[in-house]
Coordinates of C-alpha atoms in Angstrom, one line a residue:
M1 CA 12.8 2.3 -20.3
A2 CA 12.0 1.0 -16.9
A3 CA 14.9 -0.1 -14.7
E4 CA 15.5 -3.8 -14.1
F5 CA 14.1 -5.1 -10.8
P6 CA 14.7 -8.9 -10.5
F7 CA 11.6 -9.7 -8.3
H8 CA 8.0 -9.8 -9.2
T9 CA 7.2 -10.1 -5.5
L10 CA 9.5 -9.3 -2.6
M11 CA 8.6 -9.6 1.1
I12 CA 9.9 -7.5 4.0
Q13 CA 9.8 -9.3 7.3
G14 CA 11.1 -8.0 10.7
T15 CA 12.8 -9.5 13.7
T16 CA 10.3 -7.6 15.9
S17 CA 7.3 -5.4 15.6
D18 CA 8.2 -1.8 14.7
A19 CA 11.5 -2.9 13.2
G20 CA 10.8 -0.7 10.2
K21 CA 8.9 -3.0 7.8
S22 CA 6.1 -0.4 7.0
T23 CA 8.6 2.4 6.2
L24 CA 10.9 0.1 4.2
V25 CA 8.0 -1.1 2.0
A26 CA 6.9 2.6 1.5
A27 CA 10.5 3.5 0.5
L28 CA 10.8 0.6 -2.0
C29 CA 7.4 1.5 -3.5
R30 CA 8.5 5.1 -4.0
L31 CA 11.8 4.0 -5.5
L32 CA 10.1 1.6 -8.0
R33 CA 7.7 4.4 -8.9
R34 CA 10.6 6.7 -9.6
D35 CA 11.9 4.1 -12.0
G36 CA 8.6 3.9 -13.8
I37 CA 7.8 0.4 -12.5
A38 CA 4.1 -0.2 -11.7
V39 CA 4.2 -1.4 -8.0
A40 CA 1.6 -2.1 -5.3
P41 CA 2.1 -2.7 -1.6
F42 CA 0.6 -5.7 0.1
K43 CA 0.1 -6.9 3.7
P44 CA -1.6 -10.2 4.0
K45 CA -2.8 -9.7 7.6
N46 CA -2.6 -6.6 9.8
M47 CA -3.6 -6.1 13.4
A48 CA -4.2 -2.4 14.0
L49 CA -6.8 0.1 15.2
N50 CA -5.5 2.7 12.8
S51 CA -7.3 2.2 9.5
A52 CA -8.1 4.0 6.3
V53 CA -11.1 4.0 4.0
T54 CA -10.4 3.0 0.4
A55 CA -11.8 4.3 -2.8
D56 CA -13.7 1.0 -3.2
G57 CA -15.5 1.6 0.1
G58 CA -13.6 -0.8 2.3
E59 CA -11.2 -0.6 5.2
I60 CA -7.5 -1.4 5.4
G61 CA -4.5 -0.7 7.6
R62 CA -3.3 2.9 7.6
A63 CA 0.2 1.9 6.7
Q64 CA -1.0 0.3 3.5
A65 CA -2.8 3.5 2.5
L66 CA 0.5 5.4 3.0
Q67 CA 2.4 2.8 1.0
A68 CA -0.1 3.2 -1.8
Q69 CA 0.6 6.9 -1.8
A70 CA 4.3 6.1 -2.1
A71 CA 3.5 3.9 -5.1
G72 CA 1.4 6.7 -6.7
I73 CA -1.8 4.6 -6.7
A74 CA -5.2 4.7 -4.9
P75 CA -5.5 2.5 -1.8
H76 CA -7.5 -0.7 -2.4
T77 CA -8.9 -3.4 -0.1
D78 CA -6.8 -6.0 -1.9
M79 CA -3.7 -4.3 -0.4
N80 CA -4.6 -5.6 3.1
P81 CA -7.1 -8.4 2.7
V82 CA -7.3 -9.4 6.4
L83 CA -7.4 -6.7 9.1
L84 CA -7.9 -7.4 12.8
K85 CA -9.2 -4.6 15.0
P86 CA -8.8 -5.7 18.7
S87 CA -11.9 -5.0 20.8
S88 CA -10.5 -6.7 24.0
D89 CA -7.4 -8.5 25.1
T90 CA -8.6 -11.8 23.6
G91 CA -11.0 -10.7 20.8
A92 CA -11.0 -8.7 17.6
Q93 CA -13.2 -7.6 14.8
V94 CA -12.2 -9.5 11.7
I95 CA -12.3 -7.5 8.5
V96 CA -11.9 -9.4 5.2
H97 CA -11.6 -7.6 1.8
G98 CA -12.5 -4.4 3.6
K99 CA -15.7 -5.5 5.2
V100 CA -16.5 -6.8 8.7
R101 CA -16.7 -10.6 8.6
A102 CA -17.2 -11.4 12.4
D103 CA -16.0 -10.7 15.9
M104 CA -13.8 -13.6 16.9
H105 CA -12.0 -14.8 20.0
A106 CA -8.3 -15.4 19.4
R107 CA -8.8 -19.2 19.3
D108 CA -11.6 -18.9 16.8
Y109 CA -9.5 -16.8 14.6
H110 CA -6.6 -19.3 14.8
R111 CA -9.0 -21.9 13.4
Y112 CA -10.2 -19.5 10.8
K113 CA -6.7 -18.9 9.3
S114 CA -7.0 -21.5 6.6
E115 CA -10.1 -19.7 5.2
A116 CA -8.4 -16.4 5.6
M117 CA -5.5 -17.6 3.6
Q118 CA -7.8 -18.1 0.6
A119 CA -8.9 -14.5 0.8
V120 CA -5.2 -13.4 1.1
L121 CA -4.2 -15.4 -2.0
A122 CA -7.2 -14.1 -4.0
S123 CA -6.2 -10.5 -3.3
Y124 CA -2.5 -11.2 -4.0
H125 CA -3.3 -12.8 -7.4
R126 CA -5.5 -9.9 -8.4
L127 CA -2.7 -7.4 -7.7
R128 CA -0.2 -9.6 -9.5
A129 CA -2.3 -9.4 -12.6
Q130 CA -2.2 -5.6 -12.5
Y131 CA 1.3 -4.6 -11.3
R132 CA 4.8 -5.4 -12.4
A133 CA 6.1 -5.6 -8.7
I134 CA 4.5 -6.4 -5.4
I135 CA 6.2 -5.3 -2.2
V136 CA 4.9 -7.3 0.7
E137 CA 5.0 -6.4 4.4
G138 CA 5.1 -9.1 7.1
A139 CA 3.5 -8.8 10.5
G140 CA 5.4 -9.0 13.8
S141 CA 8.1 -11.6 13.4
P142 CA 8.4 -14.9 11.6
A143 CA 10.1 -16.3 14.7
E144 CA 6.9 -16.4 16.8
I145 CA 6.8 -20.2 17.1
N146 CA 3.4 -20.3 18.7
L147 CA 1.8 -18.6 15.7
R148 CA 3.6 -20.7 13.0
A149 CA 0.7 -23.2 12.4
R150 CA -1.5 -22.0 9.5
D151 CA 0.6 -18.8 9.3
I152 CA -0.7 -16.3 6.7
A153 CA 1.3 -13.2 7.7
N154 CA 5.0 -14.1 7.3
M155 CA 6.7 -17.3 6.0
G156 CA 3.4 -19.1 5.5
F157 CA 2.6 -16.5 2.8
A158 CA 6.1 -16.4 1.4
E159 CA 6.1 -20.2 1.0
A160 CA 2.6 -20.2 -0.6
V161 CA 3.6 -17.7 -3.3
D162 CA 7.3 -18.7 -3.5
C163 CA 8.8 -15.2 -3.0
P164 CA 12.1 -14.1 -1.5
V165 CA 12.3 -12.4 1.9
V166 CA 14.5 -9.6 3.3
I167 CA 14.7 -9.5 7.1
V168 CA 15.0 -6.1 8.8
A169 CA 16.2 -5.4 12.3
D170 CA 16.2 -2.2 14.4
I171 CA 19.7 -1.6 15.8
D172 CA 18.3 1.2 17.9
R173 CA 16.7 -1.4 20.2
G174 CA 20.0 -3.1 20.9
G175 CA 20.9 -6.7 20.3
V176 CA 20.6 -6.5 16.5
F177 CA 22.9 -9.5 15.8
A178 CA 21.1 -11.7 18.2
H179 CA 17.8 -10.6 16.7
L180 CA 18.9 -11.6 13.2
T181 CA 20.7 -14.8 14.0
G182 CA 18.0 -15.9 16.4
T183 CA 15.2 -15.2 13.9
L184 CA 17.1 -17.2 11.3
D185 CA 17.6 -20.1 13.7
C186 CA 13.8 -20.3 14.3
L187 CA 13.0 -20.8 10.6
S188 CA 12.7 -24.1 8.7
E189 CA 15.4 -25.0 6.1
S190 CA 13.2 -24.0 3.2
E191 CA 12.3 -20.7 4.9
R192 CA 15.9 -19.9 5.6
A193 CA 16.7 -20.6 1.9
R194 CA 14.4 -17.8 0.7
V195 CA 16.0 -15.1 2.9
V196 CA 18.1 -13.2 0.4
G197 CA 19.6 -10.8 2.9
F198 CA 19.4 -8.5 5.9
V199 CA 18.8 -4.8 6.5
I200 CA 20.0 -3.1 9.7
N201 CA 17.7 -0.1 10.3
R202 CA 17.9 3.1 12.3
F203 CA 21.7 3.2 12.6
R204 CA 23.4 6.2 14.1
G205 CA 27.1 6.6 14.8
D206 CA 30.4 5.7 13.1
P207 CA 29.7 3.0 10.3
G208 CA 33.3 1.9 10.7
L209 CA 32.6 0.6 14.2
L210 CA 29.9 -1.7 12.8
Q211 CA 31.9 -3.4 10.1
A212 CA 33.3 -6.2 12.3
G213 CA 29.8 -7.1 13.3
L214 CA 28.6 -7.2 9.7
D215 CA 31.5 -9.4 8.6
W216 CA 30.7 -11.8 11.5
L217 CA 27.0 -11.9 10.7
E218 CA 27.6 -12.7 7.0
Q219 CA 30.2 -15.4 7.8
R220 CA 27.9 -17.0 10.4
T221 CA 24.7 -17.0 8.4
G222 CA 25.9 -17.0 4.8
K223 CA 23.5 -14.1 4.1
P224 CA 24.5 -10.6 3.0
V225 CA 23.8 -7.4 4.8
L226 CA 22.1 -5.6 1.9
A227 CA 22.1 -2.2 3.6
V228 CA 22.6 -0.3 6.8
L229 CA 20.0 2.5 6.9
P230 CA 20.3 5.6 9.0
Y231 CA 18.0 6.8 11.8
L232 CA 15.8 9.5 10.2
H233 CA 14.6 12.2 12.5
G234 CA 11.4 14.2 11.9
L235 CA 9.6 12.0 9.4
Q236 CA 5.9 12.9 9.1
L237 CA 4.5 9.4 8.3
D238 CA 1.3 7.7 9.5
A239 CA 2.0 5.3 12.3
E240 CA 0.6 1.8 11.8
D241 CA -0.6 1.3 15.3
A242 CA 1.7 2.6 18.1
I243 CA 1.0 6.2 19.0
A244 CA 3.6 8.6 17.7
S245 CA 4.0 10.9 20.7
S246 CA 7.1 12.7 19.7
Q247 CA 6.8 16.3 18.6
N248 CA 9.4 18.5 16.9
A249 CA 8.4 21.6 18.9
R250 CA 6.3 22.5 21.9
G251 CA 4.1 25.6 21.3
Q252 CA 2.0 27.6 23.7
F253 CA -1.4 26.3 22.6
R254 CA -2.0 23.3 24.8
V255 CA -4.0 20.2 23.5
A256 CA -4.7 17.2 25.7
V257 CA -5.8 13.8 24.3
P258 CA -6.6 10.8 26.6
V259 CA -5.0 7.6 25.5
L260 CA -8.0 5.4 25.6
P261 CA -7.3 1.6 26.0
R262 CA -8.9 1.1 22.6
I263 CA -8.0 4.4 20.9
S264 CA -8.4 4.3 17.2
N265 CA -7.2 6.4 14.3
H266 CA -4.8 8.5 16.4
T267 CA -3.4 9.8 13.1
D268 CA -6.2 12.3 13.4
F269 CA -3.7 14.3 15.5
D270 CA -0.7 14.2 13.2
A271 CA -1.3 17.7 11.8
L272 CA -1.6 19.1 15.3
R273 CA 1.7 17.4 16.4
A274 CA 3.4 19.0 13.4
H275 CA 2.4 22.6 14.2
P276 CA 5.0 24.7 15.9
E277 CA 2.5 26.7 18.0
V278 CA 0.8 23.6 19.4
D279 CA 1.8 21.5 22.4
L280 CA -0.1 18.2 22.0
Q281 CA 0.1 15.8 24.9
F282 CA -1.2 12.2 24.9
I283 CA -2.3 11.5 28.5
G284 CA -2.0 7.9 29.5
P285 CA -3.4 6.0 32.5
G286 CA -2.5 7.3 35.9
R287 CA -1.0 10.5 34.6
P288 CA -2.2 13.9 35.9
I289 CA -4.6 15.6 33.6
P290 CA -2.8 18.9 32.7
P291 CA -4.5 22.3 32.1
A292 CA -5.2 22.7 28.4
D293 CA -6.8 25.1 25.9
L294 CA -8.4 22.2 24.0
I295 CA -9.3 18.7 25.0
I296 CA -10.0 16.1 22.3
L297 CA -11.7 12.8 22.9
P298 CA -10.4 10.5 20.2
G299 CA -12.0 7.6 18.3
S300 CA -12.5 4.3 20.1
K301 CA -13.0 0.6 19.1
N302 CA -15.0 0.0 22.3
T303 CA -16.8 3.2 23.2
R304 CA -18.6 1.9 26.3
D305 CA -15.5 0.3 27.9
D306 CA -13.5 3.4 27.1
L307 CA -16.2 5.6 28.7
A308 CA -15.8 3.5 31.9
W309 CA -12.0 4.0 31.7
L310 CA -12.5 7.8 31.4
R311 CA -14.5 7.8 34.5
Q312 CA -11.9 5.7 36.4
Q313 CA -9.2 8.2 35.4
G314 CA -11.2 11.3 36.5
W315 CA -11.7 12.8 33.0
P316 CA -15.4 13.8 33.5
E317 CA -14.4 16.1 36.4
A318 CA -11.4 17.5 34.6
I319 CA -13.5 18.2 31.5
G320 CA -16.1 19.9 33.7
R321 CA -13.4 22.2 35.2
H322 CA -12.0 22.8 31.7
L323 CA -15.4 23.9 30.3
R324 CA -16.1 26.1 33.3
Y325 CA -12.9 28.0 32.7
G326 CA -13.7 28.5 29.0
G327 CA -11.8 25.7 27.4
K328 CA -12.9 24.0 24.2
L329 CA -13.7 20.3 23.7
I330 CA -13.8 18.2 20.6
G331 CA -15.1 14.6 20.3
I332 CA -14.2 12.5 17.2
C333 CA -16.1 9.4 16.2
G334 CA -16.3 7.3 19.4
G335 CA -15.3 10.4 21.4
F336 CA -18.3 12.2 19.8
Q337 CA -20.6 9.3 20.9
M338 CA -19.2 9.7 24.5
L339 CA -20.4 13.4 24.6
G340 CA -24.1 12.4 24.4
Q341 CA -26.5 11.2 27.0
S342 CA -26.0 7.5 26.4
V343 CA -24.4 4.8 24.2
D344 CA -26.8 2.0 23.7
D345 CA -25.6 -1.4 22.4
P346 CA -28.8 -3.6 22.2
H347 CA -27.1 -6.1 19.8
G348 CA -23.9 -6.6 21.7
V349 CA -21.7 -5.1 19.0
E350 CA -19.0 -4.2 21.5
G351 CA -19.6 -6.8 24.1
A352 CA -22.5 -7.7 26.4
P353 CA -25.7 -5.9 25.3
G354 CA -26.6 -2.9 27.4
S355 CA -26.4 0.8 27.8
T356 CA -23.8 3.1 29.2
P357 CA -24.4 6.7 30.3
G358 CA -22.5 9.3 28.3
L359 CA -20.9 12.4 29.6
G360 CA -24.2 14.3 29.1
L361 CA -22.6 17.3 27.3
L362 CA -24.7 17.1 24.1
A363 CA -28.4 16.4 23.7
M364 CA -28.2 13.2 21.7
R365 CA -28.1 9.4 22.1
T366 CA -26.2 6.8 20.1
E367 CA -27.2 3.3 19.3
L368 CA -24.5 1.0 18.1
T369 CA -25.4 -1.0 15.0
R370 CA -24.1 -4.1 13.3
D371 CA -23.5 -2.2 10.0
K372 CA -20.3 -0.2 9.7
R373 CA -20.3 3.1 7.8
L374 CA -17.2 3.4 5.6
L375 CA -17.0 6.5 3.5
Q376 CA -14.6 9.1 2.1
V377 CA -16.3 12.5 2.4
S378 CA -15.8 16.2 1.7
G379 CA -17.7 19.4 2.5
R380 CA -17.3 22.5 4.6
C381 CA -17.1 23.7 8.2
A382 CA -20.4 25.0 9.6
F383 CA -18.9 26.8 12.6
G384 CA -17.1 30.1 12.7
A385 CA -17.3 33.0 10.3
E386 CA -15.6 31.3 7.4
E387 CA -16.9 28.2 5.6
A388 CA -13.6 26.4 5.2
G389 CA -13.4 23.3 3.1
V390 CA -12.8 19.9 4.7
R391 CA -12.1 16.4 3.7
G392 CA -12.0 13.2 5.7
Y393 CA -13.5 9.8 6.2
E394 CA -16.0 8.0 8.4
I395 CA -15.5 4.6 10.1
H396 CA -18.1 3.9 12.7
M397 CA -20.8 1.5 13.9
G398 CA -23.5 3.6 15.4
V399 CA -26.2 6.1 14.7
S400 CA -26.6 9.3 16.8
Q401 CA -29.9 11.2 17.2
G402 CA -31.0 14.2 19.1
A403 CA -31.6 17.9 19.3
A404 CA -27.8 18.6 19.3
L405 CA -27.5 17.5 15.7
Q406 CA -29.6 20.5 14.7
R407 CA -26.5 22.6 15.1
P408 CA -24.1 20.7 12.8
A409 CA -20.3 21.0 12.9
F410 CA -19.9 20.4 9.2
V411 CA -22.0 20.2 6.1
I412 CA -21.0 17.0 4.2
D413 CA -22.4 16.3 0.7
G414 CA -25.3 18.7 1.5
R415 CA -26.2 17.2 4.9
G416 CA -25.5 18.4 8.4
E417 CA -22.9 16.3 10.2
G418 CA -21.8 16.3 13.9
A419 CA -22.9 18.9 16.4
V420 CA -21.8 22.1 18.1
S421 CA -23.1 23.0 21.6
E422 CA -25.4 26.0 22.2
D423 CA -22.6 27.8 24.0
G424 CA -20.1 27.1 21.2
Q425 CA -17.6 25.3 23.5
I426 CA -18.1 21.7 22.4
L427 CA -17.8 20.2 18.9
G428 CA -18.4 16.6 18.0
S429 CA -18.2 14.8 14.7
Y430 CA -17.8 11.4 13.1
L431 CA -15.3 12.9 10.7
H432 CA -11.8 11.4 10.9
G433 CA -9.0 13.6 9.4
M434 CA -10.7 16.9 10.1
F435 CA -7.4 18.6 10.8
D436 CA -5.7 17.2 7.7
T437 CA -7.2 19.8 5.3
P438 CA -5.3 23.1 5.7
Q439 CA -8.4 25.3 5.5
A440 CA -10.2 23.2 8.1
F441 CA -7.1 23.0 10.3
S442 CA -6.9 26.8 10.6
A443 CA -10.7 27.1 11.1
L444 CA -10.7 24.5 13.9
L445 CA -7.8 26.1 15.7
A446 CA -9.4 29.6 15.4
W447 CA -12.6 28.1 16.9
A448 CA -10.5 26.6 19.7
G449 CA -8.8 29.9 20.5
L450 CA -5.6 30.0 18.5
D451 CA -6.2 32.8 16.0
G452 CA -4.0 33.3 13.0
A453 CA -2.5 29.8 13.1
A454 CA -0.7 29.1 9.8
P455 CA -2.2 26.0 8.2
V456 CA -0.4 22.7 8.1
D457 CA -0.5 20.8 4.8
L458 CA -0.1 17.2 6.1
D459 CA -0.2 15.7 2.6
A460 CA 2.8 17.8 1.5
L461 CA 4.7 16.8 4.7
R462 CA 4.0 13.1 4.0
E463 CA 5.3 13.5 0.4
A464 CA 8.5 15.2 1.6
S465 CA 9.0 12.4 4.2
L466 CA 8.4 9.7 1.5
E467 CA 11.1 11.3 -0.7
R468 CA 13.6 11.5 2.3
L469 CA 12.8 7.9 3.1
A470 CA 13.3 6.8 -0.5
D471 CA 16.6 8.7 -0.8
A472 CA 17.9 7.0 2.4
A473 CA 16.8 3.5 1.2
L474 CA 18.5 3.9 -2.2
P475 CA 21.5 1.7 -1.2
L476 CA 19.1 -1.2 -0.4
Y477 CA 17.3 -0.7 -3.7
E478 CA 20.6 -0.8 -5.7
A479 CA 21.7 -3.9 -3.8
L480 CA 18.4 -5.7 -4.6
K481 CA 18.7 -4.9 -8.3
K482 CA 22.1 -6.7 -8.3
L483 CA 20.6 -10.0 -6.9
E484 CA 19.4 -12.8 -9.2
S485 CA 15.9 -14.0 -8.5
R486 CA 15.4 -17.8 -8.2
F487 CA 11.9 -17.6 -6.9
G488 CA 8.4 -17.8 -8.5
R489 CA 9.5 -19.2 -11.8

């Protein structure tokens, strides 16, 4: 018999971005799954350039795909009905129910929120009809006063569906008690009433030294601290947006990745970061470009602007030296487009209409199109001696054509995909996740010069991390089961 869980919907909000909302939702989804309770994750609105393709052919935030894995279900567009993918400091591509709706300025999106809320509620009610429990992730902080009007991401959603809220704060940042009390003070009376308790996340040290602070917090706010969760090192989980640059080990095989201003889907490199023989470095603006065995140009939400940034940072010259000395180069999605002779944008998909010269390393041209290709794919590697299997996904707005495509990097569903240069030093592809399949991982590293590299099973690493995360969050889960729900009746 399924264990009792008092809430049909529970929302996790944070005092700040990166407080641990995504991982906490994943942990609760895994714990509910362990208890045999049908559960789904939900995030009303996400802003991230790290996205995933769903089985129903749409696009959602990467964190929601991971949470779906924790729940043991396939990711679906209803789990993240509104996704914003920033294309500039003031504009973003607005994706609703997995499909591009429009490119909007920040002010235009603010006016659009009322319509977006209808899409959010439609998705939520569809999930409610299918699952016993919904664990909801907020966005940023509910204390952002300037964003409170027509809020769909935090308390605006919680009030609309009448669900309880747990607020999580990251003690590793410092000022955790100020974060929690200050957040509560910024809420309305009805919003404060639906906060059922706090979680203090990423604690390390002597728990006894924290108790006086916990007692003070509960006395001052009248809200219980439901759990103090430990700092967990070495988790292998998809980052929602911030680049996870930490690495457990630094091997001898050097990989350099430029941190483009609009870098997207940087989880493409998670398997490389996890390998003990690989030293992967993300190279930010102004940093010296180090010698490397392999350079990878990542995906981009604004290929033409990021090409200009590469030139400003001296990457074309560094890539030229790298190739002259026998180094290997991979371009993924937007990075693949950059390798060609030009990136043409006649429709103004990424800004003002126009054309930008590419790096001229592959004989092809790319035209950006209004239609976005969203597809989960599988096939085999077309380079090297072995035809290793590969799986991944495509998310791009653009069509590439040219002689370089006659030497494909992969064969996907019977068609050639991507390109390999005549001299075999350069590989380009639209395939995200090419390193995630163990066979393809080993084949790609062998092509790049690291022979005999043991494969990395990224999915197995994720599963182990989800289990660790759930074990650590068990005190919170038990505390929640003891609460009595007074919401959503």
